Amino acid sequence: MSFDPSRRFVERNRRWHPPAFAPDYKTSVARSPRQSLVSLQHPTATELRGPTFSRADLGPHDNDLLLNYREGTPQDGLPIGERIIIFGRVVDQFAKPVPHTLVEMWQANAGGRYRHKKDQYLAPLDPNFGGVGRTLTDEQGWYRFRTIRPGPYPWPNGVNHWRPAHIHVSIMGPSLSTRLITQLYFEGDPLIPRCPIVQTLNDREAVESLTARLDLERSRPMDALAYRFDIVTRGEFQTFFESQG
Amino acid sequence: MSQLKPLSAIARAGDLMFRETPSQTAGPYVHIGLALSVAGLPQRDMEIWNQLATEEAEGERIALVGTVIDGNGDVVRDIFVEAWQANARGEYCDEYSPTNAFNGFGRAAPDVLSDGEWSFDTIKPGCVKDSRGQWMAPHVALSLFARGINLALHTRLYFEDEAQANASCPVLNAVESPQRRQTMIARRDGERHGVPCYRLDIRLQGEGETVFFDF
């Protein structure tokens, strides 16, 4: 893939993103830098390039969490929970589609239990649900997953804190500069405004933009509801002048 | 659409661009999605993991290891690290493939029950020029994600045996405090699996806090 050395990305708005230090989310207190970030006035190929995954050979059901855990084994079966389709488009800040980019996701099962060594929550595992998916966007930046709607779960932050139902979403985009991990929430979930992780975002609109919308029209009748979640990566433009100097 | 307003709805000049999707922490179970073996999940046919180079890769095979330490001095055992680097000739190879002898991108996370050390098997990167034509010292870009980290932290790993290149690296020199530049320099730490090993312990906060970049 060709690399334009004058490639630039729109500056990241760090007041729109959550701050590193957000004391209501307790773990951030000891895991946030105290020093200022050092700004690279002239980002280099290191920051302006990144890996592409079109040749990475993803599996045929890597984006289908209804099938991809025990598919093909003698115990093969469907997971329990609300069957949903998560879909949307990855575009940059100038509305340009981000094609062939890697979108990854992971989540708890319908009961809020993660298939992870460290998750001790008493809600049971689902023998037919793993909770991981990945896909590449198509030419127009579209992606889709099929899964089970995750349940909320309690976590040791405040004495009675519960995460809203959410899916973790990871996007590569065209460079290291666009690399992003976020979380998808579901429209209408009353736990959203009560969650200290969601509330690390200072702007209501930012929270809105992480809230997937029910899209009944794109649902599959008698099969699965659909939720739409669009993702915006940093805008890419070319500088007109390489140097003023 | 969740964020994309129709153009007709855009009133203010400041809205002419969409806003980037805001970040959220990767949380404690990032491994389920991005480091399956650490979570205890079965591996898929292709996983992006911490071996960037095979025996056939051109260049000097090395190991990179380290820990991430929080503001209390405790090791962050649920850290998830991504590495991005040039090949031995100083070229970035974007096309990731499990069949490549060398991939410039990899991922690592300590085992959840271990001492919290991450590691990469890779090759020593060559020098890359910056956007103004100046040579940067050999380096590996590291991105950190974890519970308690709301937006990825970006740093670089440099090599202590490249003192001359380090001294003239425009990015290292963009760090005002010479003392803080040292926080990105990995020390030779013996050998691992028969190859030279470099160690970088990253401090998220407080004394010896590692430099993190905005770009």
Coordinates of C-alpha atoms in Angstrom, one line a residue, chain A:
Chain A
M1 CA 0.0 0.0 0.0
S2 CA 1.4 3.4 -0.9
F3 CA 2.1 5.9 1.8
D4 CA 1.8 9.6 1.3
P5 CA 4.4 11.2 3.5
S6 CA 2.3 14.4 3.7
R7 CA -0.6 12.4 5.3
R8 CA -2.1 14.1 8.3
F9 CA -4.9 13.4 10.7
V10 CA -7.2 15.8 12.4
E11 CA -5.9 16.6 15.9
R12 CA -7.5 14.4 18.6
N13 CA -9.9 16.5 20.8
R14 CA -8.9 15.3 24.2
R15 CA -11.7 17.3 25.9
W16 CA -14.2 15.2 24.0
H17 CA -12.4 11.9 24.9
P18 CA -12.4 10.9 28.5
P19 CA -9.6 12.4 30.7
A20 CA -6.9 10.1 32.0
F21 CA -7.7 11.0 35.6
A22 CA -11.4 10.4 36.3
P23 CA -11.7 9.7 40.0
D24 CA -15.2 8.3 40.1
Y25 CA -13.7 5.5 38.0
K26 CA -11.4 4.4 40.7
T27 CA -8.8 2.5 38.8
S28 CA -8.0 5.5 36.7
V29 CA -6.6 7.3 39.8
A30 CA -3.4 5.3 40.0
R31 CA -3.2 4.5 36.2
S32 CA -3.3 8.1 34.9
P33 CA -0.1 10.0 34.0
R34 CA 0.6 13.1 36.1
Q35 CA 2.9 14.7 33.5
S36 CA 1.7 16.3 30.3
L37 CA 1.6 14.3 27.1
V38 CA 4.5 15.3 24.8
S39 CA 3.0 16.5 21.6
L40 CA 4.6 15.5 18.3
Q41 CA 4.3 18.6 16.2
H42 CA 5.5 16.6 13.2
P43 CA 4.1 13.1 13.4
T44 CA 6.3 10.6 11.5
A45 CA 5.7 7.4 9.5
T46 CA 5.6 5.6 12.9
E47 CA 2.4 7.4 13.8
L48 CA 1.0 8.0 10.3
R49 CA 1.1 4.3 9.2
G50 CA -0.3 1.2 10.6
P51 CA -1.1 -2.4 9.9
T52 CA -3.7 -3.6 7.4
F53 CA -5.4 -6.9 7.7
S54 CA -6.9 -7.7 4.3
R55 CA -4.5 -10.6 4.0
A56 CA -4.8 -11.8 7.5
D57 CA -7.2 -14.7 6.8
L58 CA -10.0 -14.2 9.2
G59 CA -12.3 -17.2 9.7
P60 CA -15.7 -17.4 8.0
H61 CA -17.6 -17.1 11.3
D62 CA -15.3 -14.8 13.1
N63 CA -18.1 -12.1 13.1
D64 CA -20.9 -14.5 14.1
L65 CA -20.9 -15.1 17.8
L66 CA -24.0 -17.3 17.6
L67 CA -21.9 -19.9 15.8
N68 CA -18.2 -19.3 16.5
Y69 CA -17.7 -20.8 19.9
R70 CA -18.6 -24.5 19.6
E71 CA -19.4 -24.7 16.0
G72 CA -18.7 -28.1 14.5
T73 CA -18.1 -29.9 17.8
P74 CA -20.4 -32.7 19.0
Q75 CA -21.9 -30.3 21.6
D76 CA -22.8 -27.7 19.0
G77 CA -25.7 -25.6 20.0
L78 CA -27.0 -22.0 20.0
P79 CA -26.4 -19.6 22.9
I80 CA -29.2 -18.4 25.1
G81 CA -30.2 -14.7 25.0
E82 CA -31.6 -12.0 22.7
R83 CA -30.3 -12.6 19.2
I84 CA -29.1 -9.4 17.7
I85 CA -27.3 -8.0 14.7
I86 CA -24.8 -5.2 15.4
F87 CA -23.9 -3.3 12.3
G88 CA -22.8 0.1 11.2
R89 CA -20.3 2.1 9.2
V90 CA -16.8 3.2 9.9
V91 CA -16.2 6.6 8.4
D92 CA -13.6 9.3 9.1
Q93 CA -14.4 12.8 10.4
F94 CA -14.9 13.9 6.8
A95 CA -17.5 11.2 6.2
K96 CA -15.1 9.2 4.0
P97 CA -15.6 5.5 4.4
V98 CA -12.8 3.5 6.1
P99 CA -12.7 0.4 4.0
H100 CA -11.0 -3.0 4.9
T101 CA -10.2 -2.0 8.4
L102 CA -10.2 -4.4 11.3
V103 CA -13.1 -4.1 13.8
E104 CA -12.9 -6.4 16.8
M105 CA -15.4 -6.8 19.7
W106 CA -15.8 -8.8 22.9
Q107 CA -18.6 -9.0 25.4
A108 CA -20.2 -10.9 28.3
N109 CA -23.0 -13.4 27.8
A110 CA -26.7 -12.8 28.3
G111 CA -26.2 -13.0 32.1
G112 CA -23.3 -10.6 32.3
R113 CA -20.7 -13.3 32.7
Y114 CA -17.4 -13.1 30.7
R115 CA -15.7 -16.2 29.5
H116 CA -12.5 -15.2 31.3
K117 CA -10.3 -16.9 33.9
K118 CA -10.6 -13.8 36.2
D119 CA -14.4 -13.3 36.0
Q120 CA -15.9 -14.8 39.2
Y121 CA -19.4 -13.4 38.9
L122 CA -22.0 -16.0 40.0
A123 CA -24.1 -15.8 36.8
P124 CA -23.2 -18.9 34.8
L125 CA -21.3 -19.3 31.6
D126 CA -23.2 -20.2 28.5
P127 CA -21.7 -23.4 27.0
N128 CA -22.4 -22.1 23.5
F129 CA -21.1 -18.6 23.8
G130 CA -17.5 -17.4 23.7
G131 CA -18.0 -13.7 23.3
V132 CA -15.4 -12.6 20.8
G133 CA -15.7 -11.4 17.2
R134 CA -13.8 -9.7 14.5
T135 CA -14.4 -8.6 10.9
L136 CA -13.1 -6.3 8.2
T137 CA -15.2 -3.4 6.9
D138 CA -16.2 -3.7 3.3
E139 CA -15.4 -1.3 0.5
Q140 CA -17.9 1.3 1.8
G141 CA -16.8 1.0 5.4
W142 CA -19.7 -1.3 6.6
Y143 CA -19.3 -4.0 9.2
R144 CA -21.6 -6.4 10.9
F145 CA -21.7 -8.9 13.8
R146 CA -24.3 -11.4 14.9
T147 CA -24.4 -12.0 18.6
I148 CA -26.4 -12.2 21.9
R149 CA -27.3 -9.0 23.7
P150 CA -25.0 -8.9 26.7
G151 CA -26.3 -8.5 30.3
P152 CA -25.2 -5.9 32.8
Y153 CA -22.8 -7.0 35.5
P154 CA -21.7 -5.7 38.9
W155 CA -18.2 -4.5 39.4
P156 CA -16.2 -3.5 42.5
N157 CA -16.0 0.3 42.0
G158 CA -18.6 1.8 44.2
V159 CA -20.4 -0.5 46.7
N160 CA -23.2 -1.2 44.2
H161 CA -22.0 -0.3 40.7
W162 CA -23.3 -2.1 37.7
R163 CA -22.0 -1.7 34.1
P164 CA -24.7 -1.1 31.5
A165 CA -25.0 -3.8 28.8
H166 CA -22.1 -3.1 26.6
I167 CA -19.9 -4.5 23.9
H168 CA -16.2 -3.6 23.7
V169 CA -15.2 -2.4 20.2
S170 CA -11.7 -2.1 18.9
I171 CA -11.0 -0.3 15.6
M172 CA -7.6 -0.1 13.8
G173 CA -8.3 2.5 11.1
P174 CA -5.6 3.5 8.7
S175 CA -2.8 4.3 11.1
L176 CA -1.5 4.2 14.6
S177 CA -3.1 7.6 15.0
T178 CA -6.6 6.3 14.5
R179 CA -6.2 3.2 16.7
L180 CA -9.2 3.3 19.1
I181 CA -10.9 1.1 21.7
T182 CA -14.3 2.0 22.9
Q183 CA -17.6 0.6 24.2
L184 CA -21.0 0.3 22.6
Y185 CA -24.1 0.8 24.8
F186 CA -27.7 0.1 24.0
E187 CA -30.4 2.7 23.5
G188 CA -32.7 3.2 26.5
D189 CA -30.5 1.4 29.1
P190 CA -31.2 3.1 32.5
L191 CA -27.7 2.1 33.7
I192 CA -26.0 4.3 31.2
P193 CA -26.3 7.6 33.2
R194 CA -25.3 5.8 36.4
C195 CA -22.1 4.3 35.2
P196 CA -18.8 6.0 36.2
I197 CA -17.0 4.6 33.1
V198 CA -19.6 6.1 30.8
Q199 CA -19.5 9.3 32.9
T200 CA -15.7 9.7 32.3
L201 CA -17.2 11.4 29.2
N202 CA -18.0 15.0 30.0
D203 CA -20.2 15.6 27.0
R204 CA -23.7 14.1 26.7
E205 CA -23.3 14.0 23.0
A206 CA -20.2 11.8 23.4
V207 CA -22.3 9.4 25.4
E208 CA -25.0 9.5 22.7
S209 CA -22.5 8.7 20.1
L210 CA -21.6 5.5 21.9
T211 CA -25.2 4.4 22.1
A212 CA -26.3 1.9 19.5
R213 CA -29.8 2.5 18.1
L214 CA -32.5 -0.1 17.5
D215 CA -33.0 -0.4 13.7
L216 CA -36.2 -2.3 13.3
E217 CA -36.2 -2.0 9.6
R218 CA -32.9 -3.9 9.3
S219 CA -33.9 -6.5 11.8
R220 CA -34.6 -10.0 10.5
P221 CA -38.3 -10.9 11.2
M222 CA -38.7 -13.9 13.4
D223 CA -35.0 -14.1 13.9
A224 CA -32.9 -11.2 15.2
L225 CA -33.2 -7.5 16.2
A226 CA -30.7 -5.1 14.7
Y227 CA -28.7 -2.3 16.4
R228 CA -26.8 0.3 14.5
F229 CA -23.5 1.6 15.7
D230 CA -21.5 4.0 13.5
I231 CA -17.8 4.6 14.2
V232 CA -15.9 7.8 13.3
T233 CA -12.1 7.6 13.1
R234 CA -9.9 10.7 12.9
G235 CA -10.2 12.6 9.7
E236 CA -7.4 12.1 7.2
F237 CA -6.2 14.9 4.9
Q238 CA -3.2 15.7 2.9
T239 CA -1.3 18.9 3.8
F240 CA -1.0 21.4 1.0
F241 CA 2.5 22.4 2.0
E242 CA 5.0 20.1 3.5
S243 CA 7.0 22.8 5.2
Q244 CA 6.7 26.5 5.7
G245 CA 10.3 26.8 6.3

